[in-house]
């Protein structure tokens, strides 16, 4: 072994640097070689910045996707649209640059600023044409919203926006239900009053007619005639008090976006509860404090529905509602109310915060929690437990997923846009949800990585240090349905692979394929420079092998090799850097953790692989037995004799083909109907009217009785349905008030 080889081996095994690097000549500003092409992200076209929208089609989009969508609409194909495409893409680049400089505001405001900049830079000859094209593009821009660029605060702002959008839909449903109940209870009281003698007094009759026609009526005579008729029975005092109490609770509730006014004919904002918090303790205290008010509102809703349908039986319901308390609230009751958003100020690496968070998730409370992992690597020193090095960031999400019915998303901030659908699912989920996010911004007072936060976050996913996964308990009862590895690059591989292109000593171009591992990711962190030793480029160094290949070697072969990664210095000069054994061990643990996650996600599952091996062996054994039996048959045995025929056992076990299911009959054009197979069991329509809407045996909604409610309720159900599967049809009662407006509202759902 050469002197250099012995020195490299000594560094790898015990960290001895002498003989590897000459003092005073160590390269400065070392960082992963693959980072060299990403020094200025503002010049690249990627997912960020985002646009936080608030329309029925999308709650977020990227500037890139929005520009592409716009150009597909307005730019002619081929050369005729080249100028417009080029100018709009230049505008997009200018907006991206403004956002990267910290410019805040809406897309429309940054669009104007970017347009002004481009026009100021253009020549007078081309300015008018540029202005015309950009104004044309702007006129077709159908979405607007706040611009959100990538920084440490991005995950919190994005998740808060997603939560608010999801709660807006829930609040609208609760608000509509409360308004309907308060209005109908008010109708009961008004009918009772109109049947009373007080309503038939001359002064009251005169007030009901109005001043214009009051002179032609003798209200005293009218009152005498009306009072001569037998009076209608008045509401029992107990029922009246019950209805008035229910109206008071409905109108005074503070859980909806608005409170219902006492007249139940208009709404007025008042002091609603706050549901956004920065720590679990405060959110939990607020939840517990509001439990009595939640129970009162649930009780008022139940009493209101019974009274409206005239099904309230005092001997049965009075004792039940007298006993009703917060401990009797069930999951369906809690689902009526807004969830609590907790954007934790303390990171998920804080032990006390982590324990409190897990306790809330285990209790099944309606909390949506963002926990930031500020440091997925942790301190690799022995004092803090070196075995946690490289696995610390994944612990919280793994523990939360093991609790059972908890929605869990683990992802670096760079992947959140691609996981936006899953993110919104978690916010609308009935169960508690945890979003464990690594933003790429470091915490503490130590040296900060020079790379951009987005790049570090993406590198954490690429290296499997902080991989993406979604655990959705509503997706099914088994792991195959619940776990998804969406958002991970090349999820079928143990390491992602990239081409590293560089210029050789003879100014020739070279390209090599290299894996991106935990060791490469660690090289971006200045805290761990002592784990790397750059090798002078003075020979082939046959003892050096890439770290991913080193992990495949057996113990004997590994004893003769030293693992390395590719680094560049501040002048982009390329080096091979040997790594010490502790970093190799951490990389191996990271690989094993990723392998376990792959199995949960159904990728190369070891149980399935073993079952396939066993089935193949069994089939081979049966095949050999069948061939042996066939060879032992007498020569004169007819080949086609049924009891001697050799059949394919695999074919014998195949099920008979199943006849295709008959398509569902199309409903009559005027009848309301529901696309039952697409129902997500959100309970919104059944809560609106559980006689009109019902669930089948598979918990999917259908129209149980179209005449059990009003056309208004059909339209309201269609508008609140989150997946837009309710079709109101045509009104069944032509005399229902407000049909013209209702038909206009129903048109999009026909």
XYZ file of C-alpha atoms in Angstrom:
750
model
C 0.000 0.000 0.000
C 1.362 3.402 -0.977
C 1.942 6.205 1.507
C -1.123 8.044 0.218
C -3.248 4.901 0.434
C -2.117 4.266 4.032
C -2.873 7.884 4.921
C -6.354 7.695 3.385
C -7.066 4.449 5.196
C -5.922 5.981 8.495
C -8.197 8.975 7.965
C -11.153 6.758 7.082
C -10.706 4.515 10.131
C -9.531 6.865 12.890
C -9.779 10.384 11.456
C -5.993 10.973 11.211
C -5.510 13.747 8.640
C -1.682 13.936 8.504
C -0.340 12.669 5.214
C -3.630 13.302 3.403
C -3.702 17.095 3.167
C -0.696 19.400 3.215
C -1.180 22.059 5.936
C -2.054 25.467 4.515
C -3.085 24.131 1.101
C -6.519 22.774 1.917
C -9.099 24.068 -0.580
C -11.514 26.724 0.648
C -15.313 26.827 0.388
C -15.776 23.129 -0.299
C -19.293 22.027 -1.183
C -20.909 19.173 -3.151
C -19.898 19.115 -6.793
C -23.492 18.754 -7.964
C -24.320 22.121 -6.360
C -22.024 23.925 -8.786
C -24.733 24.454 -11.392
C -27.229 26.004 -8.970
C -25.525 29.108 -7.629
C -28.388 31.431 -8.662
C -31.838 29.842 -8.505
C -33.516 33.048 -9.652
C -32.135 32.387 -13.139
C -33.667 28.909 -13.245
C -37.240 27.966 -14.115
C -38.605 25.791 -11.324
C -41.609 25.503 -8.959
C -41.058 28.755 -7.069
C -42.317 31.363 -6.529
C -45.889 30.254 -5.861
C -49.134 32.178 -6.257
C -51.614 31.724 -3.383
C -54.981 31.741 -5.144
C -58.486 31.493 -3.701
C -60.786 30.266 -6.434
C -62.904 27.159 -6.801
C -60.401 25.442 -9.078
C -57.112 25.906 -7.281
C -55.760 27.143 -3.966
C -52.154 27.459 -5.137
C -50.229 27.427 -8.392
C -46.664 28.045 -9.388
C -45.591 30.996 -11.467
C -44.153 28.532 -13.972
C -47.408 26.593 -14.344
C -49.428 29.775 -14.554
C -47.224 31.137 -17.355
C -47.393 27.859 -19.272
C -51.176 27.777 -18.932
C -51.424 31.370 -20.126
C -49.184 30.803 -23.142
C -51.082 27.683 -24.190
C -54.177 29.856 -24.357
C -52.913 33.001 -26.071
C -49.750 32.164 -28.037
C -50.291 30.763 -31.559
C -48.429 27.553 -32.315
C -45.214 27.667 -34.282
C -43.206 30.708 -35.218
C -46.192 33.048 -35.079
C -46.255 32.813 -31.294
C -42.496 32.919 -30.653
C -42.353 36.625 -29.916
C -45.239 36.503 -27.433
C -43.819 33.415 -25.708
C -40.386 34.987 -25.415
C -41.739 38.221 -23.949
C -44.050 36.527 -21.421
C -41.222 34.247 -20.299
C -38.989 37.298 -19.881
C -41.674 38.863 -17.731
C -41.895 35.661 -15.676
C -38.138 35.741 -15.156
C -38.323 39.359 -14.025
C -41.077 38.528 -11.520
C -38.996 35.613 -10.217
C -36.052 37.959 -9.754
C -38.159 40.493 -7.844
C -39.498 37.755 -5.570
C -36.002 36.429 -4.873
C -34.991 39.929 -3.764
C -37.712 39.885 -1.104
C -40.398 41.801 -3.000
C -43.808 40.986 -1.523
C -47.249 41.563 -2.939
C -49.815 40.127 -5.290
C -49.054 38.680 -8.701
C -50.769 41.642 -10.367
C -48.580 44.150 -8.502
C -45.346 42.306 -9.298
C -46.512 41.839 -12.877
C -46.859 45.623 -13.201
C -43.444 46.225 -11.633
C -41.791 43.662 -13.894
C -43.564 45.048 -16.950
C -42.406 48.569 -16.138
C -38.820 47.311 -15.803
C -38.901 45.486 -19.133
C -40.392 48.481 -20.910
C -37.773 50.795 -19.410
C -34.990 48.508 -20.672
C -36.416 48.034 -24.157
C -35.565 50.243 -27.085
C -38.058 52.837 -28.250
C -38.483 50.900 -31.465
C -39.744 47.728 -29.717
C -41.423 49.290 -26.673
C -44.899 49.705 -28.141
C -44.997 46.125 -29.427
C -43.763 44.772 -26.077
C -46.333 46.810 -24.140
C -49.138 45.587 -26.413
C -48.169 41.916 -26.024
C -47.783 42.105 -22.258
C -51.112 43.907 -21.838
C -52.736 41.261 -24.032
C -51.301 38.532 -21.814
C -52.351 40.358 -18.668
C -55.919 40.648 -19.907
C -56.120 36.855 -20.084
C -54.629 36.318 -16.625
C -57.561 34.823 -14.733
C -55.896 34.175 -11.397
C -54.303 36.440 -8.864
C -52.976 36.099 -5.344
C -50.021 36.765 -3.114
C -46.591 35.811 -4.423
C -44.775 33.350 -2.151
C -41.082 32.772 -2.797
C -38.967 30.120 -1.111
C -37.582 31.074 2.294
C -37.719 29.791 5.844
C -41.240 31.146 6.358
C -42.618 29.599 3.176
C -43.905 26.281 4.652
C -45.833 28.083 7.398
C -47.439 30.543 4.968
C -48.318 27.814 2.471
C -49.869 25.476 5.053
C -51.750 28.340 6.690
C -53.229 29.263 3.310
C -54.226 25.630 2.677
C -55.840 25.408 6.114
C -57.800 28.614 5.612
C -59.078 27.462 2.238
C -60.212 24.107 3.683
C -61.873 25.772 6.675
C -63.654 28.238 4.429
C -65.585 25.353 2.851
C -66.381 23.813 6.243
C -67.457 27.167 7.705
C -69.743 27.787 4.749
C -71.470 24.452 5.331
C -71.900 25.065 9.076
C -73.098 28.614 8.419
C -75.714 27.481 5.908
C -76.994 24.832 8.288
C -77.273 27.234 11.237
C -79.008 29.898 9.143
C -81.524 27.376 7.833
C -82.342 26.079 11.316
C -82.639 29.566 12.829
C -84.892 30.685 9.986
C -87.237 27.713 10.320
C -87.425 28.004 14.095
C -88.283 31.678 13.627
C -91.064 30.651 11.234
C -92.584 28.438 13.938
C -92.641 31.333 16.386
C -94.070 33.718 13.784
C -96.886 31.333 12.878
C -97.728 30.964 16.556
C -97.827 34.736 16.946
C -100.010 35.237 13.867
C -102.585 32.891 15.410
C -102.661 34.868 18.657
C -105.158 37.594 19.590
C -102.319 40.113 19.823
C -101.665 39.741 16.088
C -105.377 40.478 15.410
C -105.496 43.786 17.258
C -106.503 46.796 15.096
C -103.129 48.494 15.461
C -101.213 45.354 14.480
C -103.450 44.775 11.466
C -102.956 48.384 10.345
C -99.172 48.030 10.631
C -99.217 44.876 8.531
C -101.133 46.527 5.669
C -99.051 49.694 5.324
C -99.910 53.388 4.947
C -100.823 53.310 1.234
C -103.885 51.061 1.593
C -104.647 51.704 5.263
C -107.394 54.274 4.570
C -109.724 51.820 2.785
C -109.854 49.313 5.675
C -111.785 49.425 8.945
C -109.257 47.656 11.135
C -111.517 47.618 14.172
C -114.204 45.748 12.209
C -111.589 43.453 10.718
C -110.226 42.675 14.194
C -113.748 41.921 15.463
C -114.378 39.485 12.602
C -111.018 37.714 13.031
C -111.394 37.398 16.796
C -114.811 35.823 16.376
C -113.179 32.733 14.872
C -112.032 30.007 17.295
C -108.384 30.731 18.254
C -105.729 28.246 17.133
C -103.988 26.409 19.963
C -100.915 28.298 21.104
C -97.485 26.745 21.439
C -96.990 25.149 24.846
C -94.850 27.348 27.039
C -92.183 24.640 27.401
C -91.860 24.261 23.632
C -91.704 28.004 23.073
C -88.929 28.354 25.664
C -87.049 25.446 24.096
C -87.246 26.986 20.623
C -86.223 30.425 21.867
C -83.283 28.920 23.743
C -82.164 27.043 20.612
C -82.366 30.244 18.538
C -80.303 32.090 21.144
C -77.560 29.438 20.972
C -77.582 29.328 17.163
C -77.418 33.088 16.864
C -74.744 33.458 19.517
C -72.362 30.756 18.326
C -68.752 31.849 17.676
C -67.459 28.907 15.659
C -68.589 29.943 12.180
C -67.141 32.606 9.952
C -70.119 34.734 10.899
C -72.822 34.649 13.551
C -76.501 34.593 12.665
C -78.440 37.701 13.567
C -81.388 37.398 15.932
C -83.880 37.980 13.139
C -82.326 35.120 11.147
C -82.706 37.190 7.996
C -79.214 38.619 7.777
C -75.736 37.948 9.098
C -73.414 40.174 11.047
C -69.824 39.528 11.973
C -68.910 39.376 15.619
C -66.148 38.032 17.787
C -65.558 34.567 16.402
C -63.039 32.237 17.958
C -59.454 32.146 16.766
C -58.182 28.754 15.595
C -54.576 29.562 14.649
C -51.858 29.032 17.252
C -48.095 28.886 17.518
C -47.806 26.191 20.181
C -49.721 23.055 21.095
C -50.271 24.019 24.730
C -52.248 27.193 23.913
C -54.298 25.433 21.239
C -55.122 22.568 23.578
C -56.180 24.993 26.332
C -58.495 26.818 23.886
C -60.013 23.546 22.687
C -60.781 22.425 26.246
C -62.210 25.817 27.188
C -64.620 25.745 24.233
C -65.909 22.208 24.785
C -69.020 23.353 26.734
C -69.911 25.838 23.956
C -69.423 23.087 21.355
C -71.747 20.775 23.298
C -74.357 23.534 23.592
C -74.289 24.190 19.847
C -74.538 20.486 18.980
C -77.467 20.185 21.381
C -79.158 23.260 19.877
C -78.755 21.882 16.352
C -80.238 18.532 17.362
C -83.168 20.144 19.196
C -83.806 22.478 16.249
C -83.980 19.639 13.757
C -86.376 17.685 15.979
C -88.603 20.728 16.512
C -88.701 21.642 12.816
C -89.802 18.121 11.962
C -92.230 18.122 14.936
C -90.574 14.975 16.299
C -89.479 16.288 19.697
C -90.918 14.040 22.436
C -90.442 15.626 25.838
C -90.668 12.371 27.772
C -87.824 10.908 25.684
C -85.683 13.849 24.632
C -85.782 16.045 27.755
C -83.840 13.550 29.919
C -81.363 12.894 27.106
C -80.550 16.543 26.453
C -80.434 17.262 30.180
C -77.605 14.719 30.458
C -75.797 15.865 27.309
C -72.300 17.155 28.111
C -68.953 17.680 26.332
C -67.841 14.119 27.058
C -70.648 12.858 24.837
C -69.375 14.664 21.730
C -68.490 12.131 19.047
C -66.285 12.291 15.944
C -69.210 13.402 13.766
C -69.961 16.221 16.207
C -66.348 17.416 16.276
C -66.266 17.310 12.470
C -68.808 20.146 12.405
C -66.341 22.593 13.921
C -63.193 24.187 12.513
C -59.950 22.356 13.124
C -57.087 23.982 15.008
C -53.962 24.990 13.116
C -50.733 24.910 15.096
C -47.645 26.307 13.369
C -45.059 25.407 15.965
C -42.523 28.109 16.724
C -40.301 25.563 18.406
C -38.860 23.023 16.040
C -39.769 19.365 16.032
C -36.276 18.676 17.365
C -37.302 20.070 20.778
C -38.000 17.049 23.013
C -40.704 18.645 25.180
C -42.579 20.026 22.162
C -42.378 16.663 20.438
C -43.904 14.816 23.410
C -46.762 17.295 23.691
C -47.406 17.078 19.947
C -47.567 13.278 19.979
C -49.957 13.323 22.945
C -52.376 15.545 21.013
C -52.196 13.333 17.930
C -52.737 10.190 19.973
C -55.856 11.708 21.569
C -57.411 12.143 18.112
C -58.112 15.847 18.548
C -58.968 17.950 15.445
C -55.538 19.572 15.173
C -53.465 20.274 12.067
C -49.859 20.707 13.153
C -46.857 21.982 11.227
C -43.628 20.838 12.868
C -40.429 22.174 11.376
C -37.328 20.038 11.375
C -34.600 22.662 11.462
C -31.763 20.151 11.520
C -32.364 16.661 10.089
C -28.726 15.711 10.722
C -28.294 16.653 14.358
C -25.035 16.662 16.260
C -23.000 13.574 15.310
C -20.762 13.851 18.340
C -20.555 11.012 20.827
C -21.841 13.238 23.611
C -25.196 13.651 21.883
C -25.420 10.082 20.631
C -23.804 9.507 17.259
C -26.297 6.813 16.355
C -28.900 9.521 15.733
C -26.752 11.082 13.025
C -28.683 11.175 9.774
C -31.936 9.655 11.123
C -33.083 12.354 13.542
C -35.213 14.229 11.051
C -37.368 11.205 10.214
C -38.238 10.117 13.752
C -41.199 12.398 14.439
C -43.198 11.507 11.315
C -42.503 7.786 11.787
C -43.737 7.910 15.395
C -46.871 9.838 14.399
C -47.733 7.386 11.615
C -47.461 4.519 14.111
C -50.238 6.068 16.231
C -52.918 4.852 13.819
C -55.620 7.219 12.496
C -53.316 10.202 12.012
C -52.670 11.825 8.651
C -48.908 12.300 8.316
C -46.963 14.087 5.619
C -43.188 14.277 5.752
C -41.593 16.415 3.072
C -38.921 19.027 2.513
C -40.293 22.435 1.638
C -39.076 22.026 -1.935
C -41.613 19.225 -2.507
C -44.687 20.870 -0.984
C -46.012 22.262 -4.255
C -45.833 18.873 -5.942
C -47.638 17.397 -2.924
C -50.285 20.136 -2.832
C -53.216 17.753 -3.385
C -52.112 15.508 -0.521
C -51.494 18.580 1.625
C -55.060 19.794 1.110
C -56.355 16.262 1.800
C -54.612 16.390 5.161
C -56.195 19.729 5.973
C -59.708 18.463 5.160
C -59.105 15.108 6.874
C -61.396 14.346 9.830
C -58.471 12.926 11.796
C -55.561 14.887 13.290
C -52.772 15.685 10.860
C -49.043 16.245 11.180
C -46.943 17.979 8.538
C -43.251 17.450 9.251
C -41.279 19.804 7.027
C -37.601 20.582 6.546
C -37.289 24.030 4.993
C -33.528 24.018 4.401
C -32.903 26.913 6.757
C -30.496 26.189 9.589
C -30.995 27.105 13.220
C -28.460 27.972 15.873
C -25.423 30.200 15.946
C -23.021 27.921 14.090
C -21.774 28.361 10.510
C -24.605 28.490 8.007
C -24.571 26.532 4.724
C -23.810 28.689 1.718
C -26.384 26.914 -0.456
C -29.881 28.337 -0.924
C -32.553 26.899 1.413
C -34.522 25.469 -1.514
C -31.439 23.639 -2.751
C -30.713 22.187 0.692
C -34.317 21.063 1.117
C -34.321 19.380 -2.287
C -30.924 17.804 -1.554
C -32.300 16.352 1.694
C -34.979 14.496 -0.252
C -32.597 13.436 -3.023
C -30.136 11.992 -0.496
C -32.908 10.121 1.408
C -31.965 12.121 4.507
C -35.463 13.608 4.646
C -37.583 11.655 2.148
C -41.209 12.366 1.311
C -44.018 10.123 2.414
C -47.753 10.431 3.028
C -49.622 8.261 5.505
C -53.364 8.650 4.871
C -55.525 6.476 7.168
C -58.629 7.352 5.139
C -57.165 5.790 1.993
C -57.667 2.216 3.192
C -57.146 -0.332 5.917
C -53.788 -1.718 4.823
C -50.306 -0.258 4.403
C -50.420 -0.583 0.633
C -53.305 1.870 0.504
C -52.172 4.175 3.296
C -48.521 4.810 2.437
C -47.422 6.812 -0.591
C -43.948 7.900 -1.585
C -45.099 10.690 -3.904
C -42.633 13.516 -4.253
C -39.476 11.420 -3.988
C -37.143 11.497 -6.989
C -36.525 8.032 -8.439
C -38.337 6.209 -5.605
C -37.520 2.791 -7.099
C -33.782 3.330 -6.486
C -31.873 3.291 -3.228
C -29.991 6.479 -4.260
C -30.799 9.086 -6.868
C -28.260 9.335 -9.664
C -27.029 12.364 -11.626
C -24.574 13.175 -14.383
C -21.615 15.235 -13.219
C -20.045 17.131 -16.107
C -16.638 18.765 -15.725
C -13.683 20.073 -17.714
C -10.476 18.015 -17.682
C -6.889 19.198 -17.484
C -6.734 19.274 -21.282
C -9.888 21.408 -21.445
C -11.839 18.416 -22.654
C -15.349 17.629 -21.517
C -16.037 14.702 -19.188
C -19.239 13.254 -17.787
C -19.688 10.652 -15.088
C -22.711 9.253 -13.292
C -22.669 9.657 -9.535
C -25.051 8.780 -6.728
C -26.344 11.405 -4.322
C -26.130 10.068 -0.765
C -26.307 11.255 2.806
C -22.530 11.764 2.705
C -22.930 14.196 -0.213
C -25.648 16.077 1.657
C -23.497 16.314 4.794
C -20.720 17.857 2.703
C -22.918 20.955 2.300
C -22.910 21.577 6.077
C -19.860 23.510 7.389
C -20.166 21.778 10.782
C -18.892 18.536 9.322
C -15.815 19.572 7.374
C -13.657 17.372 9.601
C -15.405 14.307 8.152
C -13.854 14.923 4.725
C -10.275 14.926 3.485
C -9.583 16.135 -0.057
C -7.218 14.024 -2.102
C -4.589 15.641 -4.293
C -5.124 14.757 -7.939
C -1.713 13.133 -8.373
C -2.687 9.675 -9.501
C -5.477 7.195 -10.177
C -5.921 6.307 -6.467
C -7.307 2.862 -7.092
C -8.086 2.479 -3.394
C -10.798 5.180 -3.658
C -14.356 4.082 -4.436
C -17.604 6.060 -4.415
C -19.505 5.749 -1.173
C -22.527 4.021 -2.766
C -20.258 1.354 -4.251
C -18.363 1.049 -0.965
C -21.606 0.139 0.825
C -22.056 -2.838 -1.522
C -18.658 -4.369 -0.658
C -18.230 -7.245 1.744
C -16.066 -6.771 4.827
C -12.913 -8.192 3.242
C -13.139 -6.063 0.095
C -14.086 -2.944 2.064
C -10.903 -3.255 4.147
C -8.846 -2.386 1.047
C -10.973 0.553 -0.112
C -11.696 4.101 1.032
C -15.050 5.740 0.211
C -15.173 9.236 -1.276
C -17.545 11.911 -2.593
C -17.062 14.602 -5.242
C -16.593 18.175 -3.974
C -15.698 21.510 -5.555
C -14.035 24.527 -3.960
C -14.983 28.187 -4.205
C -13.395 28.344 -7.666
C -15.331 25.263 -8.848
C -12.229 23.041 -8.942
C -13.158 19.381 -8.605
C -11.838 17.139 -5.783
C -12.381 13.670 -4.465
C -12.878 13.770 -0.701
C -12.400 10.696 1.458
C -14.896 10.304 4.307
C -14.466 8.864 7.777
C -16.078 5.671 9.041
C -18.686 7.457 11.188
C -20.118 9.194 8.158
C -20.116 5.896 6.274
C -22.063 4.294 9.136
C -24.557 7.146 9.072
C -24.967 6.766 5.304
C -25.622 3.059 5.751
C -28.295 3.756 8.384
C -29.897 6.296 6.084
C -29.945 3.691 3.314
C -31.594 1.157 5.631
C -34.208 3.683 6.795
C -35.053 4.477 3.164
C -35.300 0.764 2.410
C -37.834 0.325 5.214
C -39.830 3.269 3.898
C -39.773 1.772 0.401
C -41.282 -1.429 1.778
C -44.053 0.518 3.510
C -44.742 2.204 0.189
C -44.871 -1.141 -1.615
C -41.563 -0.825 -3.481
C -39.633 -4.105 -3.731
C -41.397 -5.450 -0.636
C -39.363 -8.273 0.898
C -42.471 -10.228 1.936
C -43.888 -10.069 -1.575
C -40.501 -11.004 -3.008
C -40.255 -14.030 -0.715
C -43.838 -15.047 -1.516
C -42.955 -14.927 -5.212
C -39.890 -17.113 -4.629
C -41.972 -19.621 -2.645
C -44.715 -19.688 -5.291
C -42.161 -20.186 -8.061
C -40.515 -23.045 -6.156
C -43.892 -24.648 -5.503
C -44.875 -24.364 -9.143
C -41.547 -25.843 -10.247
C -42.009 -28.776 -7.855
C -45.559 -29.419 -9.119
C -44.428 -29.145 -12.722
C -41.652 -31.694 -12.193
C -44.101 -34.059 -10.461
C -46.587 -33.759 -13.320
C -43.873 -34.435 -15.911
C -42.660 -37.443 -13.910
C -46.197 -38.856 -13.716
C -46.680 -38.337 -17.436
C -43.445 -40.184 -18.202
C -44.538 -43.120 -16.009
C -47.863 -43.673 -17.844
C -48.143 -46.821 -20.021
C -47.339 -46.239 -23.662
C -50.840 -47.144 -24.851
C -52.684 -44.616 -22.698
C -54.746 -42.292 -24.908
C -53.434 -38.790 -24.733
C -56.881 -37.226 -24.596
C -58.268 -39.474 -21.833
C -59.792 -37.064 -19.319
C -58.449 -38.659 -16.139
C -54.926 -38.879 -17.560
C -54.759 -35.431 -19.078
C -51.906 -33.173 -17.842
C -53.171 -29.671 -17.204
C -51.453 -26.428 -16.393
C -51.946 -25.962 -12.610
C -51.567 -22.207 -12.985
C -54.414 -22.148 -15.497
C -56.529 -24.411 -13.267
C -56.381 -21.925 -10.450
C -57.331 -18.907 -12.547
C -60.814 -17.562 -11.765
C -63.481 -17.636 -14.419
C -63.917 -14.338 -16.225
C -66.416 -12.050 -14.560
C -69.115 -10.512 -16.686
C -68.813 -6.767 -17.047
C -71.133 -4.843 -14.752
C -74.116 -3.224 -16.388
C -73.749 0.535 -16.527
C -76.040 2.463 -14.175
C -79.209 3.668 -15.819
C -79.112 7.372 -16.595
C -81.570 9.363 -14.484
C -84.440 11.264 -16.026
C -83.260 14.640 -17.217
C -85.385 16.540 -14.672
C -84.613 14.344 -11.635
C -81.934 15.187 -9.068
C -79.156 12.608 -8.828
C -75.748 11.965 -7.261
C -72.640 10.392 -8.757
C -72.682 7.916 -5.877
C -69.502 6.046 -6.816
C -67.482 9.268 -6.396
C -68.854 10.120 -2.945
C -66.193 10.869 -0.293
C -68.578 10.458 2.689
C -68.058 14.014 3.894
C -71.517 14.118 5.608
C -72.297 17.617 4.291
C -75.432 16.686 2.326
C -76.809 14.312 4.993
C -76.303 16.983 7.629
C -78.243 19.408 5.457
C -81.243 17.033 5.103
C -80.895 13.402 6.162
C -84.269 12.456 4.728
C -83.504 13.706 1.251
C -79.896 12.462 1.273
C -78.805 9.106 2.692
C -75.890 6.676 2.578
C -75.967 3.240 0.998
C -74.293 0.145 2.462
C -70.899 1.399 1.211
C -71.330 4.784 2.956
C -71.872 6.628 -0.330
C -74.561 9.248 -0.731
C -77.670 8.946 -2.905
C -81.020 10.732 -3.237
C -83.277 8.865 -0.812
C -86.397 11.018 -1.297
C -86.321 13.990 -3.647
C -89.631 15.239 -2.195
C -88.362 15.271 1.403
C -86.909 18.747 1.052
C -86.862 21.851 -1.076
C -85.122 22.675 -4.314
C -83.137 25.283 -2.362
C -81.672 22.460 -0.243
C -80.712 20.531 -3.378
C -78.904 23.581 -4.760
C -77.195 24.313 -1.425
C -76.042 20.689 -1.215
C -74.607 20.897 -4.737
C -72.763 24.116 -3.888
C -71.256 22.750 -0.666
C -70.312 19.331 -2.068
C -66.498 19.244 -2.090
C -66.288 16.932 -5.122
C -69.217 18.462 -7.079
C -71.170 15.218 -7.590
C -74.677 16.445 -6.674
C -76.905 17.434 -9.613
C -80.094 19.255 -8.511
C -82.121 18.600 -11.659
C -85.246 20.713 -12.173
C -87.542 22.032 -9.387
C -90.282 19.608 -8.364
C -92.422 22.358 -6.838
C -93.049 25.114 -9.408
C -94.413 27.376 -6.654
C -91.268 27.343 -4.511
C -90.098 30.929 -3.851
C -87.004 32.260 -5.615
C -86.819 29.614 -8.334
C -85.289 31.929 -10.942
C -82.284 32.650 -8.745
C -82.024 29.008 -7.682
C -82.045 27.772 -11.290
C -79.237 30.182 -12.106
C -77.205 28.857 -9.156
C -77.963 25.251 -10.164
C -76.874 25.688 -13.792
C -73.178 24.771 -13.218
C -74.216 21.449 -11.638
C -76.690 20.263 -14.279
